[in-house]
mmCIF file of C-alpha atoms in Angstrom:
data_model
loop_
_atom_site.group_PDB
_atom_site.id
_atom_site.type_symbol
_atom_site.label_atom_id
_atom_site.label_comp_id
_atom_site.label_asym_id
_atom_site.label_seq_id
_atom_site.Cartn_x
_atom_site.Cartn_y
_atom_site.Cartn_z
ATOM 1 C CA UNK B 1 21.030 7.387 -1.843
ATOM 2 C CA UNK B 2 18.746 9.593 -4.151
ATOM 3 C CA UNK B 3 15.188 9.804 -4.246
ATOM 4 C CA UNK B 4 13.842 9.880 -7.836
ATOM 5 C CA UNK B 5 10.800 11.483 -8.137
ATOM 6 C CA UNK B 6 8.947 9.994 -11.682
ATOM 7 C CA UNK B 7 6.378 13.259 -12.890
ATOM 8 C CA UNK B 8 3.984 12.573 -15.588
ATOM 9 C CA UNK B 9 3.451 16.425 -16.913
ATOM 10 C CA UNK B 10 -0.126 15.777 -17.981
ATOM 11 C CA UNK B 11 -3.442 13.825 -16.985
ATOM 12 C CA UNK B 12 -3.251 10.747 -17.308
ATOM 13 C CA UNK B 13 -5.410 7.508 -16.290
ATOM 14 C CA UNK B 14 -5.227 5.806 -13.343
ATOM 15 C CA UNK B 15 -3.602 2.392 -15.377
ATOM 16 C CA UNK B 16 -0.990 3.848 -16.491
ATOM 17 C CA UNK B 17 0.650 5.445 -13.055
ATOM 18 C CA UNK B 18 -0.572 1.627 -11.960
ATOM 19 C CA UNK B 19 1.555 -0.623 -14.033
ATOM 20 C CA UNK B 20 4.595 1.688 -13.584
ATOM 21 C CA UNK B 21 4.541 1.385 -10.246
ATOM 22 C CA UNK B 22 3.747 -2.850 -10.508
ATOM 23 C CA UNK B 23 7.370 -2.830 -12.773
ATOM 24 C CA UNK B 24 8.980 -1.007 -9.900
ATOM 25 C CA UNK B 25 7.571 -3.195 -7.280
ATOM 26 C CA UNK B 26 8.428 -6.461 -8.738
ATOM 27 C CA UNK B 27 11.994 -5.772 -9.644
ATOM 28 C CA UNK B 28 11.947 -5.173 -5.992
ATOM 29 C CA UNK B 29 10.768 -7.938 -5.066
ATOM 30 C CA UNK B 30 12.910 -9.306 -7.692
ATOM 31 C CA UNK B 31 16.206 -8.001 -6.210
ATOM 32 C CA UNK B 32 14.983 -9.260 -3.103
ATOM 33 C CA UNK B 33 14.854 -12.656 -4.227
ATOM 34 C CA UNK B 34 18.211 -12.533 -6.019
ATOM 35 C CA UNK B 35 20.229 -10.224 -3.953
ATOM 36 C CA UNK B 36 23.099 -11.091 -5.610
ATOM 37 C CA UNK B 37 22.355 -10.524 -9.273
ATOM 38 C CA UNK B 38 19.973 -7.762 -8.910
ATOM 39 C CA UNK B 39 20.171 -4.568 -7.745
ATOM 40 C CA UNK B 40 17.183 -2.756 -6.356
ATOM 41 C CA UNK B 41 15.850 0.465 -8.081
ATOM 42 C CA UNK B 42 16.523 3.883 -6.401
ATOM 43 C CA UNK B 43 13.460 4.557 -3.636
ATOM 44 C CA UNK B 44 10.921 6.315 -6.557
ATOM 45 C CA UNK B 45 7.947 8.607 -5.661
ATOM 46 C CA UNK B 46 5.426 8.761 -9.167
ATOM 47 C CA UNK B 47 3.600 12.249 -9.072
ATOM 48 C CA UNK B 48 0.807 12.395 -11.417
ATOM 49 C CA UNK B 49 -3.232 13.731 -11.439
ATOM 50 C CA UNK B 50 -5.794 11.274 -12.833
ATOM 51 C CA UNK B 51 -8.584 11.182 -15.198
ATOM 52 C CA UNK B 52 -11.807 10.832 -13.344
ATOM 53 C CA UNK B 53 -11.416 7.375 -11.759
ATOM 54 C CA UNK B 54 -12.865 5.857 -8.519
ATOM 55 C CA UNK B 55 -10.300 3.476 -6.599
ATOM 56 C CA UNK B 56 -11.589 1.170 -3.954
ATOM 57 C CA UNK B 57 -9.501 -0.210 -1.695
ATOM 58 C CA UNK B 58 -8.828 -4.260 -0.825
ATOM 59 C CA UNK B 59 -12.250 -4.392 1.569
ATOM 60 C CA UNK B 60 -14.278 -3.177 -1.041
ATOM 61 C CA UNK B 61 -13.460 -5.727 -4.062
ATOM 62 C CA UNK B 62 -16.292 -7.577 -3.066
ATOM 63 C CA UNK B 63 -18.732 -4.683 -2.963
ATOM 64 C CA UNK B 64 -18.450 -3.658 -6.753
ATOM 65 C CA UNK B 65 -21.719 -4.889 -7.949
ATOM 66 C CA UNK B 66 -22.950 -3.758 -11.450
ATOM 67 C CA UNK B 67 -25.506 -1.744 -9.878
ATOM 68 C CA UNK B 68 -22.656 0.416 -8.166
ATOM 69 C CA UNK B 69 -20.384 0.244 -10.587
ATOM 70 C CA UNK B 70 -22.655 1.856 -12.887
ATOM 71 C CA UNK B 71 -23.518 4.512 -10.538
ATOM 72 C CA UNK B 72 -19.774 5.634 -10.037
ATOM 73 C CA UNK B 73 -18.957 5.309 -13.308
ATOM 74 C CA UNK B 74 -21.700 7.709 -14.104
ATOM 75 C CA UNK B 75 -22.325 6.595 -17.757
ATOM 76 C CA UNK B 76 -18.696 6.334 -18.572
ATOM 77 C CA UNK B 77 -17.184 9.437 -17.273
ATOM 78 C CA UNK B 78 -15.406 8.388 -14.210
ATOM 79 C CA UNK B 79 -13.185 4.931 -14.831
ATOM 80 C CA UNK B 80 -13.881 2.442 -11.639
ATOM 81 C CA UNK B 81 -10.580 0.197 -10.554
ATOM 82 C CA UNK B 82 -10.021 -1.813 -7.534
ATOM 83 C CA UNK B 83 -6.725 -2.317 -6.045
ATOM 84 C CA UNK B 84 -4.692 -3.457 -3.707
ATOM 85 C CA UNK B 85 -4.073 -1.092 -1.274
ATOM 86 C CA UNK B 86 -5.817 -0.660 2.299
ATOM 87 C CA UNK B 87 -8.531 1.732 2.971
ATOM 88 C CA UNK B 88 -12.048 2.106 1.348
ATOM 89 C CA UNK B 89 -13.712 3.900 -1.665
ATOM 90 C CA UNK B 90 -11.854 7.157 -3.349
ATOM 91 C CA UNK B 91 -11.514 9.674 -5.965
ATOM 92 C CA UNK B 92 -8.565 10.971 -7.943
ATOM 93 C CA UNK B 93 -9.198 13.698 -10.701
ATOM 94 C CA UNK B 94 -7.474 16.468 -12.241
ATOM 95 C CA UNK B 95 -6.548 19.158 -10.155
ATOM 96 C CA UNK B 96 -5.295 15.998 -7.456
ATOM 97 C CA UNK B 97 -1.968 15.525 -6.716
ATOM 98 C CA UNK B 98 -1.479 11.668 -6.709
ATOM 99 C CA UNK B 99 1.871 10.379 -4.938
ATOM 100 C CA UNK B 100 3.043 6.936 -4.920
ATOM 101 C CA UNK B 101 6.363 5.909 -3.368
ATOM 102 C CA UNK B 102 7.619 2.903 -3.846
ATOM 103 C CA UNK B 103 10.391 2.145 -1.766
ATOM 104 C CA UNK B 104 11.881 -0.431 0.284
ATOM 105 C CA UNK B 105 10.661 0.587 4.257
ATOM 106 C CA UNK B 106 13.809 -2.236 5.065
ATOM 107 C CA UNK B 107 16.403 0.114 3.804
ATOM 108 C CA UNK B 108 15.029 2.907 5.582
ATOM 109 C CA UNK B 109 14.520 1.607 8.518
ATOM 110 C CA UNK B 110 10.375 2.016 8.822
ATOM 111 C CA UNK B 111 7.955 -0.232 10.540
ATOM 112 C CA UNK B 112 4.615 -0.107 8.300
ATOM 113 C CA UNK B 113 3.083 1.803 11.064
ATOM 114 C CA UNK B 114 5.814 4.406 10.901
ATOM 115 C CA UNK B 115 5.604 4.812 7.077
ATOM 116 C CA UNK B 116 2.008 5.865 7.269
ATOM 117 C CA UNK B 117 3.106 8.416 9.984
ATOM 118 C CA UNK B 118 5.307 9.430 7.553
ATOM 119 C CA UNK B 119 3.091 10.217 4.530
ATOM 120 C CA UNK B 120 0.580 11.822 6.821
ATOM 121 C CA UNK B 121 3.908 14.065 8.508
ATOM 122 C CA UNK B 122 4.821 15.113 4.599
ATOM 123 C CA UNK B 123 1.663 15.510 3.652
ATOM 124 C CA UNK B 124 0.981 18.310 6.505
ATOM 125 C CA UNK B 125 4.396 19.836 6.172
ATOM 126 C CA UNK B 126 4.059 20.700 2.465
ATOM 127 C CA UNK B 127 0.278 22.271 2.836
ATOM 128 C CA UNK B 128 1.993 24.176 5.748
ATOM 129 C CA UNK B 129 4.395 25.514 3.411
ATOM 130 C CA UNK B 130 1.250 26.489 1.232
ATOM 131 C CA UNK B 131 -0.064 28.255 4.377
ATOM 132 C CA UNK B 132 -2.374 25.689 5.321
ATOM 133 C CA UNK B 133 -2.637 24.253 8.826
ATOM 134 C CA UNK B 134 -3.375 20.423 8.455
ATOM 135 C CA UNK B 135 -3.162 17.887 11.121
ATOM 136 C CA UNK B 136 -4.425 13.783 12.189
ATOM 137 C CA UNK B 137 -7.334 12.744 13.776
ATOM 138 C CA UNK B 138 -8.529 9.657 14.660
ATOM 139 C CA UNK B 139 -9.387 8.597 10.973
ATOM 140 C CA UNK B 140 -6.247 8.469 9.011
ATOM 141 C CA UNK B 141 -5.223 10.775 6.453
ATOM 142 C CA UNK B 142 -4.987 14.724 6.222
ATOM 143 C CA UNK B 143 -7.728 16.816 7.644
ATOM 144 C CA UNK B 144 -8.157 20.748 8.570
ATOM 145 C CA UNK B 145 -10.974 20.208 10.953
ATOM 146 C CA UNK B 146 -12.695 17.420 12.710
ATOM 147 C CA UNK B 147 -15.238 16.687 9.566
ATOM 148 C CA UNK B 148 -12.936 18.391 6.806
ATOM 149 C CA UNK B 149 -10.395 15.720 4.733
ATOM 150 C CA UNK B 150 -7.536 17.017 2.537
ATOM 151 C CA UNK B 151 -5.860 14.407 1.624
ATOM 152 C CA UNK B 152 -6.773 10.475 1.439
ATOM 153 C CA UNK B 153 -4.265 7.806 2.112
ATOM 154 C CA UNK B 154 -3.859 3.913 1.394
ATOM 155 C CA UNK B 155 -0.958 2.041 1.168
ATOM 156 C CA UNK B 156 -0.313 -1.407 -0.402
ATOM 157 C CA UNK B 157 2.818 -3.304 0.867
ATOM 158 C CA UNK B 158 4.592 -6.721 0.108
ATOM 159 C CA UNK B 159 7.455 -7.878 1.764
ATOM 160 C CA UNK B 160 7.465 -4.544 2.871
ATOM 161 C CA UNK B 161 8.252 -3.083 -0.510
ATOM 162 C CA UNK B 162 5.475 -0.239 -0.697
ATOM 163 C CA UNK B 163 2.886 1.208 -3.615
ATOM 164 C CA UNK B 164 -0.247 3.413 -3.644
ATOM 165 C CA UNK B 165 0.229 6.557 -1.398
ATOM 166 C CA UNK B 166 -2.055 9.609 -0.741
ATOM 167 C CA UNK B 167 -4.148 11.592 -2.741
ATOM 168 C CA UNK B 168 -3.785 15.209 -1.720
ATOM 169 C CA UNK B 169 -6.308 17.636 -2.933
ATOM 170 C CA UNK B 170 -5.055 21.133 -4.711
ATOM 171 C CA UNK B 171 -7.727 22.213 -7.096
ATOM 172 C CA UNK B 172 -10.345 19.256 -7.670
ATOM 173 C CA UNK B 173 -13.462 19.242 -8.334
ATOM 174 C CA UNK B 174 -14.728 18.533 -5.422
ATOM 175 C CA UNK B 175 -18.482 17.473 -6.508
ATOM 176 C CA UNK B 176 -17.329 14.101 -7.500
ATOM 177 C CA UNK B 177 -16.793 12.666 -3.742
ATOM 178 C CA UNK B 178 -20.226 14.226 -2.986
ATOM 179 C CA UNK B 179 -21.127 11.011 -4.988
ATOM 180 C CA UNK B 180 -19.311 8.469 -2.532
ATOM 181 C CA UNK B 181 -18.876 8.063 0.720
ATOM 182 C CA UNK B 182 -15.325 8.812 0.538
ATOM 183 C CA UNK B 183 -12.952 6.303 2.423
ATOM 184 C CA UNK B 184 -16.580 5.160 4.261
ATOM 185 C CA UNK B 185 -16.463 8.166 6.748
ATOM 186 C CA UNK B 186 -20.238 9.182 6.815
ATOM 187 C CA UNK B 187 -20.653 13.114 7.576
ATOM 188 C CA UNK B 188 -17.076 14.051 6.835
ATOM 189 C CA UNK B 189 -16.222 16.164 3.553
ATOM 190 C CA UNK B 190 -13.364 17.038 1.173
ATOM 191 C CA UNK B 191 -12.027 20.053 0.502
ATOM 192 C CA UNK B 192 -9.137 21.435 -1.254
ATOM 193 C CA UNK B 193 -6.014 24.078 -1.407
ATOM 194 C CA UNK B 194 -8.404 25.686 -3.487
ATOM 195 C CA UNK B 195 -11.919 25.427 -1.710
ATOM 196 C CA UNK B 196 -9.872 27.207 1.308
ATOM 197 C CA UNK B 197 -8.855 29.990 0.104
ATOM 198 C CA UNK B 198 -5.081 28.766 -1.588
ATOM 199 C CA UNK B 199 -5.460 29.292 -5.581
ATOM 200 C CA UNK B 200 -3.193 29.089 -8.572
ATOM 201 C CA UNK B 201 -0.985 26.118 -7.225
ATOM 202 C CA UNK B 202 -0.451 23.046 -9.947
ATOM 203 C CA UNK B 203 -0.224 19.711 -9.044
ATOM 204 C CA UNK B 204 3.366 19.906 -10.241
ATOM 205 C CA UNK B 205 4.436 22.023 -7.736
ATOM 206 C CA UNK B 206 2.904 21.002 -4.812
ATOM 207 C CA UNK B 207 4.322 17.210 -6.107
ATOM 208 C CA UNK B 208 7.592 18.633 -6.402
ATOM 209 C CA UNK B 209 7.330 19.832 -2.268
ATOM 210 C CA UNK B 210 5.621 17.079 -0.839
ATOM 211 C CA UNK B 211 8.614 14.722 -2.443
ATOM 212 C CA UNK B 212 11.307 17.109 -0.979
ATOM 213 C CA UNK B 213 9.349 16.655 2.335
ATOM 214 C CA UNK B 214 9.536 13.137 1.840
ATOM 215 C CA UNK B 215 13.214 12.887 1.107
ATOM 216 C CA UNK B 216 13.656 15.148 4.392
ATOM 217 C CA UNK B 217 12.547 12.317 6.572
ATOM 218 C CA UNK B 218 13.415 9.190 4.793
ATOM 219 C CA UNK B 219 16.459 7.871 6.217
ATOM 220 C CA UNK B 220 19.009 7.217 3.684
ATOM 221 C CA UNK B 221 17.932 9.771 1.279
ATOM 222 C CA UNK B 222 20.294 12.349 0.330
ATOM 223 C CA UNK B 223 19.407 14.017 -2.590
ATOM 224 C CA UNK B 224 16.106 14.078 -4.837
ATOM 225 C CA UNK B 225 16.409 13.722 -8.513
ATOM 226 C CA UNK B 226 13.822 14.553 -10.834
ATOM 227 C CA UNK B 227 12.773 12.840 -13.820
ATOM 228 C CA UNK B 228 9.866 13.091 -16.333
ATOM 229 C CA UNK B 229 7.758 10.190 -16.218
ATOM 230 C CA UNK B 230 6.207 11.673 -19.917
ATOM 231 C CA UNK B 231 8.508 8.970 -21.691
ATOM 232 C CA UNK B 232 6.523 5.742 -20.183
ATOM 233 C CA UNK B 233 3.154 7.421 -21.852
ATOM 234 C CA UNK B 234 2.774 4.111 -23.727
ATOM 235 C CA UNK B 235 3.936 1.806 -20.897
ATOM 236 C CA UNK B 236 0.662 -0.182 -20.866
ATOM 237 C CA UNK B 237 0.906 -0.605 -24.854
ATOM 238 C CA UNK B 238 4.750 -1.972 -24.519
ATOM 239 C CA UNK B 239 4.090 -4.380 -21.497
ATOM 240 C CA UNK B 240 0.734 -6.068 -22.910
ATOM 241 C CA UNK B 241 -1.264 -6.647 -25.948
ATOM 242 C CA UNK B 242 -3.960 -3.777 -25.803
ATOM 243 C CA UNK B 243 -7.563 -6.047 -25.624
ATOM 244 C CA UNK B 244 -10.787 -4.554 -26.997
ATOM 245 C CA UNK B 245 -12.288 -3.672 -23.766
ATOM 246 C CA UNK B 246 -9.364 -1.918 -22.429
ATOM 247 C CA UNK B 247 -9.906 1.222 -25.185
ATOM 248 C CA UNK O 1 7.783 -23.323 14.287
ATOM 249 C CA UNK O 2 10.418 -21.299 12.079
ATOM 250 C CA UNK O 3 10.218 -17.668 10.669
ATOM 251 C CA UNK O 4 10.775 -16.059 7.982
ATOM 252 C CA UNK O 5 12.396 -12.947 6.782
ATOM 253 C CA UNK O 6 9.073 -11.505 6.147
ATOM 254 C CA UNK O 7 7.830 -12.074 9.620
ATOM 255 C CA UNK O 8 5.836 -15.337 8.994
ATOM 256 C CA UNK O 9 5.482 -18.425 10.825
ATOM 257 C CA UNK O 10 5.439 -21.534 9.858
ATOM 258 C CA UNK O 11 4.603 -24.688 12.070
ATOM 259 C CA UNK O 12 4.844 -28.302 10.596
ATOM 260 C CA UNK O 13 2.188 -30.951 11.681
ATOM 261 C CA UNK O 14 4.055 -33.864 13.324
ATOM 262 C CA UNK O 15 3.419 -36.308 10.423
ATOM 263 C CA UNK O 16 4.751 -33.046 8.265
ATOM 264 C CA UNK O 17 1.809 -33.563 5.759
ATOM 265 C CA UNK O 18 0.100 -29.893 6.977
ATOM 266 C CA UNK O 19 1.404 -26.957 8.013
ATOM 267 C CA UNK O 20 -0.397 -23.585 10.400
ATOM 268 C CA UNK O 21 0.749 -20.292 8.718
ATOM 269 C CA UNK O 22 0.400 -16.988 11.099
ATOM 270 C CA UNK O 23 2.235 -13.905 11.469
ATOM 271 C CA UNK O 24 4.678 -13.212 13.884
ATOM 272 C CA UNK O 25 4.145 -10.910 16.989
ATOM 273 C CA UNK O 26 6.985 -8.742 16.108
ATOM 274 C CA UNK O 27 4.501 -7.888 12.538
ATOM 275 C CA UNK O 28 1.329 -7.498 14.280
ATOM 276 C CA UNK O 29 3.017 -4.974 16.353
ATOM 277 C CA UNK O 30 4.829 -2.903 13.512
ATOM 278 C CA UNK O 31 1.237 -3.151 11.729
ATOM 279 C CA UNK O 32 -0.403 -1.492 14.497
ATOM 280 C CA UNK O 33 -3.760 -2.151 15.157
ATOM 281 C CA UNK O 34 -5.651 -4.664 12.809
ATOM 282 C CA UNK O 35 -8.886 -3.512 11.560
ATOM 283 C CA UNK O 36 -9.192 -6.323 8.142
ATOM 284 C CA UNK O 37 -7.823 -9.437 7.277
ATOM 285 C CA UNK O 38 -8.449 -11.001 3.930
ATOM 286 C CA UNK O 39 -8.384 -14.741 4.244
ATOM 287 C CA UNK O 40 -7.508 -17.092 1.203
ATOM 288 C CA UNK O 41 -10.059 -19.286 -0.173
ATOM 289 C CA UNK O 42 -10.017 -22.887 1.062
ATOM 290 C CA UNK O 43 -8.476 -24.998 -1.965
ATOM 291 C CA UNK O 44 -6.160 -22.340 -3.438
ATOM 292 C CA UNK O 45 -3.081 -24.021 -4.525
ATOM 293 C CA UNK O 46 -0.294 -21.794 -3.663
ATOM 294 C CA UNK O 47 3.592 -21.236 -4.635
ATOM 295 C CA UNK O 48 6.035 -21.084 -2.061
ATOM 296 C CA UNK O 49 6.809 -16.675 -1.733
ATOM 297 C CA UNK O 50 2.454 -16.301 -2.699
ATOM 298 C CA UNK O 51 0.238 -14.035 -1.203
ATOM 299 C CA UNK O 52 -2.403 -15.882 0.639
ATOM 300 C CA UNK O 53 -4.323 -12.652 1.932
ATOM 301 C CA UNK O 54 -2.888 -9.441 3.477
ATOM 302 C CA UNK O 55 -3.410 -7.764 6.791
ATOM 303 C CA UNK O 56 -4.707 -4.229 6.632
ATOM 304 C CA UNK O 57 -3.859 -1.826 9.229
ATOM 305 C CA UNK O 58 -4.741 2.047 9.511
ATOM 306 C CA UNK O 59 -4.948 1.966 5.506
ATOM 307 C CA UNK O 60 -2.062 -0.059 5.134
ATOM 308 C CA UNK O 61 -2.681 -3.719 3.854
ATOM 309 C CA UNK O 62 0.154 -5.652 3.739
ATOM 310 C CA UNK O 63 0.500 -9.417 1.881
ATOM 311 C CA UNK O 64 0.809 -12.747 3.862
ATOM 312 C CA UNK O 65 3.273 -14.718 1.841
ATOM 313 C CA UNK O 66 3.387 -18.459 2.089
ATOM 314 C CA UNK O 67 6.605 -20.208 2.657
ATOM 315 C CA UNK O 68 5.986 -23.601 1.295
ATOM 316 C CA UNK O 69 3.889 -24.455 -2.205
ATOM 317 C CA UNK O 70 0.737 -25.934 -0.841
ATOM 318 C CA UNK O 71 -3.193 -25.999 -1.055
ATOM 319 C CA UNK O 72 -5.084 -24.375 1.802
ATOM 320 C CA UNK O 73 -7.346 -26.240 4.324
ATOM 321 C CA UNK O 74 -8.424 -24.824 5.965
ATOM 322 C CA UNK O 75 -8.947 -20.752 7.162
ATOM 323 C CA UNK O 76 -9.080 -18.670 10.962
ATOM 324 C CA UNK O 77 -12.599 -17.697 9.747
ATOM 325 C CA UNK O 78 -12.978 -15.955 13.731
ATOM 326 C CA UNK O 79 -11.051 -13.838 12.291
ATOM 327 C CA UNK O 80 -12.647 -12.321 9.718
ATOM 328 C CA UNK O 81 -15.015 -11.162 12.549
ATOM 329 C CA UNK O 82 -12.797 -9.973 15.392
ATOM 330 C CA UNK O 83 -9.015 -9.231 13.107
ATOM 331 C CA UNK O 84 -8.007 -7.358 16.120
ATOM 332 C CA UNK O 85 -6.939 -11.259 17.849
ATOM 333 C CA UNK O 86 -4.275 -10.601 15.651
ATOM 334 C CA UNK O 87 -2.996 -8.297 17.609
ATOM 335 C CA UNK O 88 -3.788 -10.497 20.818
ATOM 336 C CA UNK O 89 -2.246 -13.881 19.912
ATOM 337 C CA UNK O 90 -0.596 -13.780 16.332
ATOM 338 C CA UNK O 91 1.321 -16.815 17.326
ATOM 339 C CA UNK O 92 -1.021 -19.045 19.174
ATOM 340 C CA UNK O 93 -5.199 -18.591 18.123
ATOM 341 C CA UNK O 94 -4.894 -16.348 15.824
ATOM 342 C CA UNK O 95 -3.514 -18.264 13.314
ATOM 343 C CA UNK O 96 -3.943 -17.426 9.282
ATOM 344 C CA UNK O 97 -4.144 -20.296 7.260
ATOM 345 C CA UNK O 98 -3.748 -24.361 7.538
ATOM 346 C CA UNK O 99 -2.122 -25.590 3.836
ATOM 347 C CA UNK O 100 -1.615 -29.123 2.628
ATOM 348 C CA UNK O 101 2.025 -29.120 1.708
ATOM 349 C CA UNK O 102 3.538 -29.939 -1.251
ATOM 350 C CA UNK O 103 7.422 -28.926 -1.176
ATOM 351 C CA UNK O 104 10.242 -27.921 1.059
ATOM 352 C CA UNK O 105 9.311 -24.516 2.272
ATOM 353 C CA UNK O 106 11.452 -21.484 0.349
ATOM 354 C CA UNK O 107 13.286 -18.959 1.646
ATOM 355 C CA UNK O 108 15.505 -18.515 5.102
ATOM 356 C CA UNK O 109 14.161 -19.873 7.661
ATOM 357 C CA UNK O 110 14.866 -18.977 11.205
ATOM 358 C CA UNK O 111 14.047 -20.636 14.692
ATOM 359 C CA UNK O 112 12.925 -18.721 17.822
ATOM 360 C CA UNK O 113 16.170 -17.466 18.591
ATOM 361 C CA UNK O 114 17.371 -17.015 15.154
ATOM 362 C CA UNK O 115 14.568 -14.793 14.605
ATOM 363 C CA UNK O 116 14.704 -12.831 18.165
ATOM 364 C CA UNK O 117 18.111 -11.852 16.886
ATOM 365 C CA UNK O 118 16.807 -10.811 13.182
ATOM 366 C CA UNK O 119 14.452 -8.853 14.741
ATOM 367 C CA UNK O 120 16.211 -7.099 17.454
ATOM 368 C CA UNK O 121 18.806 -6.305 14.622
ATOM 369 C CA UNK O 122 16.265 -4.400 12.790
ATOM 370 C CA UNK O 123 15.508 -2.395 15.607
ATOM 371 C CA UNK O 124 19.277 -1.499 16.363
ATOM 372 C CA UNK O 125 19.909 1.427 14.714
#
């Protein structure tokens, strides 16, 4: 089978790359239900950097109180969204490469616990191939040193169709985690292709490795095809009525 | 007590007017070690194939799905404190959720052997 990577060629916000990957996780779920009138969609990776948002993971929905919230939103400059996924509190901005596969860990053979071993294994293989040495500790996720995070991870699954992903770092700003405590590891800090030393790299291209990486270990997979996600730019318009508060 | 695709387990009362939902060993294993569970509220009428919480794992939280349409009980509140018993006893005390059922429950259901051979299929390979 092929692995279709979906790459939005500009920033975008966080709601967007979010209800394209809820339509490809419910006509999962969908096919899974009806196996026999539905096929499933090919296994997708969505590549994409944010606008300024803060995510916070399923533990944290209860801590968003106004107080916070206003803090992270810093008067309206950083958009604040809980989701599903595991882990804690995190940023995504430009200059972040974003990855979110959604795929079926049944038809590749994964147990959840292997998937995440998975991400973490791409994840270090492609900064290797940018000439940086990353590796796991105890805490999950990326890191070049014991206190020094490249890349965050969460993963949301149902019926062990998957969503969310990792957040690898290339050239963010890297003043907006000193804000949080990111992924509620006190003393550890972010850094970024950039901050060590590895400049001039886009998002696109460091997507467009990390899903080859991916498709290198995912059983199954084949092939990678690569399509422009640009077209679903007004995804959230065509799937619901745009409310006030939502502009 | 029957199983589901999904790795779910389901065990009738005897008078078959409340059920004990709970995840099967074979999950908490390919989770990996527990550190969150997210309980439903007591009350919350549910759909047979609903989430009813998730199970998070080394930044992986994964939906509990109930089998049969229902309104919960009743909750394992112990393990809100210690989610690691789910890695203990997911079959026995470290149960999820206690629903009132309301329906035939959804979805293939397996006994204990049917399921020992579902899962040891999934391994094969």
């Amino acid at each position: 089978m092929r692995l279709q990577r979906l790459h939005f060629p500009t920033t975008i916000p966080y709601t967007l790359a979010s209800t394209l990957q809820e339509s490809l996780v419910t006509r999962f779920l969908a096919s899974k239900a009806s196996p026999h009138y539905l096929v499933p969609p090919p296994p997708t990776i969505i590549t994409a950097s944010f606008t300024p948002t803060y995510t916070l993971g399923r533990r944290d929905q209860n801590t968003l109180t106004p107080c916070t919230l206003s803090h992270l939103s810093k008067n309206g400059t950083a958009a604040v969204h809980t989701t599903l996924r595991g882990g804690q509190t995190t940023f995504h901005g430009p200059g972040q490469l974003v990855a979110y596969p959604i795929l079926d860990l049944r038809a590749h053979k994964l147990r959840p616990r292997d998937y995440i071993c998975l991400l973490e294994a791409s994840v270090i293989a492609t900064c290797k191939r940018f000439g940086i040495t990353a590796f796991r500790t105890q805490n999950t996720g990326v890191w070049v040193s014991e206190d020094e995070k490249i890349a965050a991870l969460g993963v949301h699954m149902r019926r062990n169709i998957t969503s969310h992903g990792i957040g690898l770092n290339v050239s963010t700003d890297l003043s907006w985690f000193d804000r949080i405590v990111a992924c509620g590891l006190e003393g550890k800090r972010t850094v970024s292709f950039e901050s060590l030393g590895v400049k001039g790299k886009s998002v696109e291209e460091v997507g467009r490795v990390f899903v080859e990486e991916m498709a290198e270990r995912l059983e199954g997979v084949e092939a990678v095809v690569e399509r422009d996600a640009g077209v679903y730019m007004k995804l959230n318009e065509v799937l619901a009525e745009e409310k006030e508060d939502d502009k | 007590k029957k199983y589901t695709e999904d790795h779910e387990w389901i065990e009738m009362s005897s008078d078959g007017k409340t059920a004990t939902i709970g995840i099967s060993k074979y999950a908490a294993n390919a989770l990996g070690d527990v550190v969150y569970i997210e309980l439903p509220e007591v009350d919350t009428e549910v759909s047979a194939g609903d989430a009813i919480g998730a199970v998070e794992s080394v930044k992986s939280a994964s939906d509990i799905l109930s089998p049969v349409a229902g309104k919960i009980i009743e909750t394992n509140g112990a393990l809100e404190e210690k989610p690691g018993n789910i890695n203990k006893d997911p079959e026995g005390d470290a149960w999820i959720a206690k629903v009132e059922v309301q329906g035939e429950p959804e979805g293939k259901m397996m006994n204990q052997e049917e399921y020992l051979k579902f899962t040891e299929e999934a391994d094969e390979s």
